């Protein structure tokens, strides 16, 4: 059977992608994948390889056409009236995805929660990831000296301090994602969880990285002025 070629699927769930829309987990480049093999790994069947009407899990082996390295994906399908249907979940068995992290300037406690959230996200535990990304925002507010209280009100205090409205909006996105996941049992799509993770990165850039760079430049200017100032001794 000829190997299939398709665009890299969005979060490795979609079958209908005609253009590269994501990155190879090995080389990180936008690419196309060639499927070499697939098999139903649950429930165990031997009579055929056709999609089932009952719930099932399919393991697939793909090769990136750029780096030539392989990836193994397991897709989970719910029961359905049609054999061809969209998976409800997908996870990468290989390669093991490294957790996302924050910039060096971010507080260590915030980075720790963020990395743990990313581990949960990579494992497909999306509600756990949402809760931990929310916790990272809470810890960040504590680091900024925002008093304890309702998270929504704490976030609004950032606006009172002149923080960019985009940062405030991003933190509200993380708050709602976590709240609905924890209290209402809502499971968001992988794309929504990933978007919130990226919003937190952008917020820490604004709150920590840019101020640190400005301070570094100020210190460098001061050092140059001190060096260039003529000595008055003697």
Coordinates of N, CA and C in Angstrom, one line a residue, residues 109-110 113-114 129-141 174-175 178:
X109 N 9.4 30.5 40.5 CA 8.2 29.8 40.9 C 7.1 29.8 39.8
X110 N 7.1 30.9 39.1 CA 6.2 31.0 37.9 C 6.6 30.0 36.8
X113 N 5.7 26.3 37.7 CA 4.2 26.0 37.4 C 4.0 25.9 35.9
X114 N 4.6 26.8 35.2 CA 4.4 26.9 33.7 C 4.9 25.6 33.0
X129 N -3.7 21.0 32.6 CA -2.8 22.0 32.1 C -3.5 23.4 32.3
X130 N -4.8 23.5 32.0 CA -5.5 24.8 32.2 C -5.4 25.2 33.6
X131 N -5.6 24.3 34.6 CA -5.5 24.7 36.0 C -4.1 25.2 36.4
X132 N -3.1 24.5 35.8 CA -1.7 24.9 36.2 C -1.3 26.2 35.5
X133 N -1.8 26.5 34.3 CA -1.5 27.8 33.7 C -2.2 28.9 34.5
X134 N -3.4 28.6 35.0 CA -4.0 29.6 35.8 C -3.2 29.8 37.1
X135 N -2.7 28.7 37.7 CA -1.9 28.9 38.9 C -0.6 29.7 38.6
X136 N 0.0 29.5 37.4 CA 1.2 30.3 37.1 C 0.8 31.8 37.1
X137 N -0.3 32.1 36.6 CA -0.7 33.5 36.6 C -0.9 34.0 38.0
X138 N -1.5 33.2 38.9 CA -1.7 33.6 40.3 C -0.3 33.9 40.9
X139 N 0.6 33.0 40.7 CA 2.0 33.1 41.2 C 2.7 34.4 40.7
X140 N 2.5 34.7 39.4 CA 3.1 35.8 38.8 C 2.5 37.1 39.5
X141 N 1.2 37.1 39.8 CA 0.6 38.3 40.4 C 1.2 38.5 41.8
X174 N -6.4 33.2 30.7 CA -5.9 32.1 31.5 C -6.8 31.8 32.7
X175 N -7.3 32.8 33.3 CA -8.2 32.7 34.5 C -9.4 31.9 34.1
X178 N -8.8 28.2 33.2 CA -8.7 27.4 34.5 C -9.9 27.2 35.2

